[in-house]
Amino acid sequence: MSMVAGSQGPDGLEPIDRTVRKQVVPHGVLGMLLFVLTEIMLFAGMISAFTIAKASAPIWPPPGQPRLPVEATALNSVVLLASGVALILAHRAFHKGNRSAMLRPMWVALALGSIFVVVQGYEWVRLLGEGLTLFSSTYGAFFYLIVGVHAVHAFGAIGLLAMATTRLQNGYLTPGFFGATEIFWFFVVGVWPIVYGVVYL
Amino acid sequence: MAELIPTQPDPGHEDDHHHGEQSFVSKYLLSTDHKVIAMQYMFTGMAMALIGGFMAYAFRMQLAFPGMDVPFFGIVTPANYVALVTNHGAIMIFWVAMPVLIAAFGNYLIPLMVGCDDMVFPKINRLSYQVFLVSAIVLLSSFFVEGGGFGGAWTTYPPLSAKAEYNLTPLGSSLFIGAVGIEFIAFLLGGINFITTAMNSRAPGMKLYDIPMVIWMIVIASILFMVSVGPLLAGAIMLIFDQQLHTAFYDPNRGGDPVLWQHLFWFFGHPEVYVVLLPAVGITAEIITVFSRKKLFAYRTVLNTAIGTGVLSFCVWAHHQFISGIDPRMANVFTLTTLLISIPIAEMMFVYIATLYGGAIRLTTPMLWALAFIFEFLIGGVTGIFLGASGADIYMHDTYFVLAHFHYTFFPIAIIGTYAGVTYWFPKMFGKMMSDRLGKLHFWGTIIPFNFIFIPLFFLGAGGQHRRIYDFQNFPALAGEGMQDLRILATVSLVVMLGFQVVFFYNFIISLMRGEKAGKNPWKANTLEWTAESPPPHGNWKVLPTVYRGPYEYSVPGREKDYWPQDEPN
């Protein structure tokens, strides 16, 4: 058999360092990537269901249903995207090892994320007042389902970022935890334009 | 950048576990040790298997002897009957096959076979089991609420599942969907752990192609699960909204679409078959190499076909919907993809036969189970080709032919695969050998009746017997002499098979108490778990192993021993 024993690899060419255990990416980052994979498919499921409902309806949106606030939400989307930019700045500072410089962009990202959630909540209250509810039509039902699931994720992302900020202030933010937080935040920011494009436009 | 971690167990991590003097609760119920969690999953899965098997007994008695007062159950009413068949299906797939094949074997084997001390996220691992246990309790509680357990089949098609006035189980149907949803969260947490551990915590020197096949299969299965489960969770949220909040996602009268559920469900449901199949295929690979003393034929081919199967499994789901009014052109596409997926699976079967060819085969109990897996699964696979072709499926749809085909795939996976794994790793898990004589008695006592249950059902299905009929006396054409005899044969065989399971539990307990000591490596196998003590202590090894070669170096020419453990330098 072609296997060569000792410190050679199975192909007999490349020597392997057998004293260390290789961790290609931090555990937290890999775990979060896998989790986000599931989340992407969750949104893909809802959005494709919505698209089918929309395509098979004779008139869309159904008559008598209020229009969604397209412009106000566009503005709010910019707020959410800006929070992503702030986190990129924090990312750069973190990988330069400059922990004091990353605190401010992290607070900015947290603030922008919170503004997004509050404005969305305000829009919900207004729409409910205008007669768009879970039961008024499948239009309303899909709207509250998809935007609601996104809001739940936004709350989760804010909680995670708040934890990361606390850890940063206490001086024990690890690359794994920060990387996982970033991935989740970027997921919440990145999926929103798709949700906006499909549901609002 | 690659981070370098010392090979010794991380001391901070060890602190979590508190060696030595632990109370029963912290050692067995709240442990974060992967082996204890594996046992929790396995014993919960076995308990659920007993419940699911009992359900099968009750409704098969009703089919063979309509209206009979079934011993240990009583009269099976129509509502009981539909609730029993529904929950039998759900339990056997979600609460037996998945927890045992993926969660129990994954938890037990991944750290031991890749050579590390524990999962990378031990607390998430513990949480995973706790969430799973909650899901099992929620499911079983659905039988005791007003209206009883859900009876709209495990596929929960709306509008039957969505409207209480149709299914008559206002709470049971939501508890059923809720339990499935909670369970998926448990496997999501578990899957993240399995993949991350297998990729990040491998022993020094273990390259990707040195990973034992069963670990690869569990990793691929976990990825399939995680990619496919999202759409089903979305669908399940909508279904619970329809049930409890009376939204109209699936209500055609109010702008919804019931077929939407079928797409979301089967987009998950078909990959799910491969989620449970692949670990069983991996277990078989470990066993047949050890007991034929041969290298696995074409390791990379098996791995690549498993990945190919996984990718293809996302393109076949609508073959469950040929009669749901889908476009016939789409049916052609799905027929094609379905027939294509039989190619990688057939390739795996050929690889296994090639591995056996010319080997020094030892017919131990685990080997018998592994060979039976190959043989019985083959019947399941071949009968699937009839159902994958839309022309034949339109006649066969919802008959007992489908049911028999389905059981010829799932029984080898969930039951034969599990018995193969348990009998093979029992010496490692408990440090004792299982009785081979009792093991073989149990093997034949399970395999022979199994075939006598399901071969008659192929005939019944081809004869047009629909699968969801409570009492065939109402359908004289289906209740004739010949057909009723086949039904009775299937039921009697089931009772015989269930009876033989007592032999397994007796063997399990008697071997635990009085079995011969196993030693580290009773099967003379190569993989890393056999270099640990039996049973492995907390942390698995005093010094974590280093890997020098692939897992299947058996009968290497020029070596004195016919095996070559992965951690031996020469």
PDB file of N, CA and C in Angstrom, chain A residues 47-95:
ATOM      1  N   ILE A  47     -40.128  33.941   1.812  1.00  0.00           N
ATOM      2  CA  ILE A  47     -40.188  34.858   0.678  1.00  0.00           C
ATOM      3  C   ILE A  47     -40.704  34.146  -0.561  1.00  0.00           C
ATOM      4  N   SER A  48     -40.308  32.878  -0.747  1.00  0.00           N
ATOM      5  CA  SER A  48     -40.831  32.183  -1.929  1.00  0.00           C
ATOM      6  C   SER A  48     -42.324  31.930  -1.771  1.00  0.00           C
ATOM      7  N   ALA A  49     -42.775  31.619  -0.546  1.00  0.00           N
ATOM      8  CA  ALA A  49     -44.213  31.435  -0.319  1.00  0.00           C
ATOM      9  C   ALA A  49     -44.961  32.723  -0.644  1.00  0.00           C
ATOM     10  N   PHE A  50     -44.395  33.843  -0.176  1.00  0.00           N
ATOM     11  CA  PHE A  50     -45.027  35.144  -0.437  1.00  0.00           C
ATOM     12  C   PHE A  50     -45.089  35.430  -1.933  1.00  0.00           C
ATOM     13  N   THR A  51     -43.972  35.130  -2.622  1.00  0.00           N
ATOM     14  CA  THR A  51     -43.918  35.409  -4.063  1.00  0.00           C
ATOM     15  C   THR A  51     -44.970  34.601  -4.813  1.00  0.00           C
ATOM     16  N   ILE A  52     -45.161  33.332  -4.382  1.00  0.00           N
ATOM     17  CA  ILE A  52     -46.164  32.492  -5.051  1.00  0.00           C
ATOM     18  C   ILE A  52     -47.566  33.052  -4.800  1.00  0.00           C
ATOM     19  N   ALA A  53     -47.822  33.445  -3.534  1.00  0.00           N
ATOM     20  CA  ALA A  53     -49.141  33.999  -3.209  1.00  0.00           C
ATOM     21  C   ALA A  53     -49.406  35.249  -4.032  1.00  0.00           C
ATOM     22  N   LYS A  54     -48.350  36.084  -4.163  1.00  0.00           N
ATOM     23  CA  LYS A  54     -48.475  37.341  -4.903  1.00  0.00           C
ATOM     24  C   LYS A  54     -48.736  37.053  -6.379  1.00  0.00           C
ATOM     25  N   ALA A  55     -47.999  36.080  -6.935  1.00  0.00           N
ATOM     26  CA  ALA A  55     -48.110  35.816  -8.371  1.00  0.00           C
ATOM     27  C   ALA A  55     -49.455  35.194  -8.713  1.00  0.00           C
ATOM     28  N   SER A  56     -50.036  34.410  -7.779  1.00  0.00           N
ATOM     29  CA  SER A  56     -51.264  33.705  -8.130  1.00  0.00           C
ATOM     30  C   SER A  56     -52.511  34.515  -7.764  1.00  0.00           C
ATOM     31  N   ALA A  57     -52.330  35.682  -7.121  1.00  0.00           N
ATOM     32  CA  ALA A  57     -53.507  36.489  -6.777  1.00  0.00           C
ATOM     33  C   ALA A  57     -53.955  37.286  -8.006  1.00  0.00           C
ATOM     34  N   PRO A  58     -55.293  37.421  -8.220  1.00  0.00           N
ATOM     35  CA  PRO A  58     -55.761  38.173  -9.381  1.00  0.00           C
ATOM     36  C   PRO A  58     -55.376  39.654  -9.301  1.00  0.00           C
ATOM     37  N   ILE A  59     -55.553  40.278  -8.131  1.00  0.00           N
ATOM     38  CA  ILE A  59     -55.183  41.690  -7.969  1.00  0.00           C
ATOM     39  C   ILE A  59     -54.242  41.761  -6.759  1.00  0.00           C
ATOM     40  N   TRP A  60     -53.126  42.462  -6.911  1.00  0.00           N
ATOM     41  CA  TRP A  60     -52.198  42.571  -5.782  1.00  0.00           C
ATOM     42  C   TRP A  60     -51.728  43.992  -5.670  1.00  0.00           C
ATOM     43  N   PRO A  61     -51.726  44.643  -4.505  1.00  0.00           N
ATOM     44  CA  PRO A  61     -52.295  44.127  -3.253  1.00  0.00           C
ATOM     45  C   PRO A  61     -53.816  44.035  -3.322  1.00  0.00           C
ATOM     46  N   PRO A  62     -54.413  43.177  -2.498  1.00  0.00           N
ATOM     47  CA  PRO A  62     -55.862  42.982  -2.551  1.00  0.00           C
ATOM     48  C   PRO A  62     -56.578  44.325  -2.346  1.00  0.00           C
ATOM     49  N   PRO A  63     -57.709  44.522  -3.035  1.00  0.00           N
ATOM     50  CA  PRO A  63     -58.414  45.792  -2.900  1.00  0.00           C
ATOM     51  C   PRO A  63     -58.851  46.037  -1.460  1.00  0.00           C
ATOM     52  N   GLY A  64     -58.866  47.313  -1.075  1.00  0.00           N
ATOM     53  CA  GLY A  64     -59.333  47.676   0.254  1.00  0.00           C
ATOM     54  C   GLY A  64     -58.264  47.578   1.320  1.00  0.00           C
ATOM     55  N   GLN A  65     -57.058  47.176   0.931  1.00  0.00           N
ATOM     56  CA  GLN A  65     -55.989  47.084   1.919  1.00  0.00           C
ATOM     57  C   GLN A  65     -55.111  48.325   1.829  1.00  0.00           C
ATOM     58  N   PRO A  66     -54.658  48.872   2.966  1.00  0.00           N
ATOM     59  CA  PRO A  66     -53.825  50.072   2.926  1.00  0.00           C
ATOM     60  C   PRO A  66     -52.489  49.810   2.240  1.00  0.00           C
ATOM     61  N   ARG A  67     -51.916  50.875   1.659  1.00  0.00           N
ATOM     62  CA  ARG A  67     -50.610  50.746   1.040  1.00  0.00           C
ATOM     63  C   ARG A  67     -49.532  50.762   2.110  1.00  0.00           C
ATOM     64  N   LEU A  68     -48.452  50.028   1.845  1.00  0.00           N
ATOM     65  CA  LEU A  68     -47.351  50.013   2.818  1.00  0.00           C
ATOM     66  C   LEU A  68     -46.544  51.302   2.681  1.00  0.00           C
ATOM     67  N   PRO A  69     -45.943  51.770   3.786  1.00  0.00           N
ATOM     68  CA  PRO A  69     -45.180  53.023   3.742  1.00  0.00           C
ATOM     69  C   PRO A  69     -43.843  52.831   3.020  1.00  0.00           C
ATOM     70  N   VAL A  70     -43.862  52.931   1.699  1.00  0.00           N
ATOM     71  CA  VAL A  70     -42.679  52.611   0.897  1.00  0.00           C
ATOM     72  C   VAL A  70     -41.535  53.596   1.155  1.00  0.00           C
ATOM     73  N   GLU A  71     -41.851  54.904   1.166  1.00  0.00           N
ATOM     74  CA  GLU A  71     -40.778  55.902   1.271  1.00  0.00           C
ATOM     75  C   GLU A  71     -40.192  55.912   2.686  1.00  0.00           C
ATOM     76  N   ALA A  72     -41.074  55.964   3.693  1.00  0.00           N
ATOM     77  CA  ALA A  72     -40.582  56.017   5.081  1.00  0.00           C
ATOM     78  C   ALA A  72     -39.713  54.797   5.372  1.00  0.00           C
ATOM     79  N   THR A  73     -40.123  53.638   4.871  1.00  0.00           N
ATOM     80  CA  THR A  73     -39.354  52.431   5.144  1.00  0.00           C
ATOM     81  C   THR A  73     -38.047  52.443   4.374  1.00  0.00           C
ATOM     82  N   ALA A  74     -38.039  53.082   3.180  1.00  0.00           N
ATOM     83  CA  ALA A  74     -36.778  53.205   2.439  1.00  0.00           C
ATOM     84  C   ALA A  74     -35.764  53.967   3.279  1.00  0.00           C
ATOM     85  N   LEU A  75     -36.235  55.038   3.889  1.00  0.00           N
ATOM     86  CA  LEU A  75     -35.365  55.845   4.750  1.00  0.00           C
ATOM     87  C   LEU A  75     -34.864  55.011   5.929  1.00  0.00           C
ATOM     88  N   ASN A  76     -35.800  54.257   6.504  1.00  0.00           N
ATOM     89  CA  ASN A  76     -35.443  53.411   7.641  1.00  0.00           C
ATOM     90  C   ASN A  76     -34.442  52.333   7.228  1.00  0.00           C
ATOM     91  N   SER A  77     -34.563  51.852   5.983  1.00  0.00           N
ATOM     92  CA  SER A  77     -33.612  50.845   5.488  1.00  0.00           C
ATOM     93  C   SER A  77     -32.210  51.425   5.453  1.00  0.00           C
ATOM     94  N   VAL A  78     -32.129  52.711   5.063  1.00  0.00           N
ATOM     95  CA  VAL A  78     -30.814  53.358   5.029  1.00  0.00           C
ATOM     96  C   VAL A  78     -30.207  53.374   6.432  1.00  0.00           C
ATOM     97  N   VAL A  79     -31.055  53.619   7.427  1.00  0.00           N
ATOM     98  CA  VAL A  79     -30.577  53.613   8.820  1.00  0.00           C
ATOM     99  C   VAL A  79     -29.969  52.254   9.148  1.00  0.00           C
ATOM    100  N   LEU A  80     -30.671  51.170   8.756  1.00  0.00           N
ATOM    101  CA  LEU A  80     -30.173  49.829   9.067  1.00  0.00           C
ATOM    102  C   LEU A  80     -28.862  49.551   8.325  1.00  0.00           C
ATOM    103  N   LEU A  81     -28.812  49.956   7.045  1.00  0.00           N
ATOM    104  CA  LEU A  81     -27.585  49.725   6.278  1.00  0.00           C
ATOM    105  C   LEU A  81     -26.425  50.505   6.899  1.00  0.00           C
ATOM    106  N   ALA A  82     -26.724  51.726   7.392  1.00  0.00           N
ATOM    107  CA  ALA A  82     -25.673  52.529   8.031  1.00  0.00           C
ATOM    108  C   ALA A  82     -25.118  51.816   9.255  1.00  0.00           C
ATOM    109  N   SER A  83     -25.996  51.094   9.982  1.00  0.00           N
ATOM    110  CA  SER A  83     -25.501  50.361  11.155  1.00  0.00           C
ATOM    111  C   SER A  83     -24.504  49.283  10.724  1.00  0.00           C
ATOM    112  N   GLY A  84     -24.738  48.707   9.535  1.00  0.00           N
ATOM    113  CA  GLY A  84     -23.797  47.719   9.009  1.00  0.00           C
ATOM    114  C   GLY A  84     -22.450  48.355   8.722  1.00  0.00           C
ATOM    115  N   VAL A  85     -22.483  49.592   8.155  1.00  0.00           N
ATOM    116  CA  VAL A  85     -21.235  50.295   7.865  1.00  0.00           C
ATOM    117  C   VAL A  85     -20.479  50.569   9.173  1.00  0.00           C
ATOM    118  N   ALA A  86     -21.224  51.005  10.203  1.00  0.00           N
ATOM    119  CA  ALA A  86     -20.584  51.274  11.499  1.00  0.00           C
ATOM    120  C   ALA A  86     -19.889  50.017  12.014  1.00  0.00           C
ATOM    121  N   LEU A  87     -20.530  48.850  11.813  1.00  0.00           N
ATOM    122  CA  LEU A  87     -19.927  47.612  12.321  1.00  0.00           C
ATOM    123  C   LEU A  87     -18.685  47.240  11.518  1.00  0.00           C
ATOM    124  N   ILE A  88     -18.675  47.612  10.225  1.00  0.00           N
ATOM    125  CA  ILE A  88     -17.467  47.359   9.423  1.00  0.00           C
ATOM    126  C   ILE A  88     -16.302  48.178   9.987  1.00  0.00           C
ATOM    127  N   LEU A  89     -16.609  49.427  10.392  1.00  0.00           N
ATOM    128  CA  LEU A  89     -15.558  50.264  10.991  1.00  0.00           C
ATOM    129  C   LEU A  89     -15.040  49.609  12.275  1.00  0.00           C
ATOM    130  N   ALA A  90     -15.970  49.098  13.078  1.00  0.00           N
ATOM    131  CA  ALA A  90     -15.565  48.414  14.318  1.00  0.00           C
ATOM    132  C   ALA A  90     -14.702  47.201  13.996  1.00  0.00           C
ATOM    133  N   HIS A  91     -15.078  46.482  12.936  1.00  0.00           N
ATOM    134  CA  HIS A  91     -14.327  45.303  12.507  1.00  0.00           C
ATOM    135  C   HIS A  91     -12.881  45.679  12.180  1.00  0.00           C
ATOM    136  N   ARG A  92     -12.718  46.796  11.447  1.00  0.00           N
ATOM    137  CA  ARG A  92     -11.357  47.214  11.065  1.00  0.00           C
ATOM    138  C   ARG A  92     -10.536  47.549  12.297  1.00  0.00           C
ATOM    139  N   ALA A  93     -11.156  48.297  13.207  1.00  0.00           N
ATOM    140  CA  ALA A  93     -10.431  48.682  14.423  1.00  0.00           C
ATOM    141  C   ALA A  93     -10.040  47.437  15.217  1.00  0.00           C
ATOM    142  N   PHE A  94     -10.958  46.450  15.272  1.00  0.00           N
ATOM    143  CA  PHE A  94     -10.701  45.230  16.045  1.00  0.00           C
ATOM    144  C   PHE A  94      -9.501  44.487  15.471  1.00  0.00           C
ATOM    145  N   HIS A  95      -9.439  44.402  14.145  1.00  0.00           N
ATOM    146  CA  HIS A  95      -8.352  43.623  13.563  1.00  0.00           C
ATOM    147  C   HIS A  95      -7.049  44.401  13.466  1.00  0.00           C
TER     148      HIS A  95
END
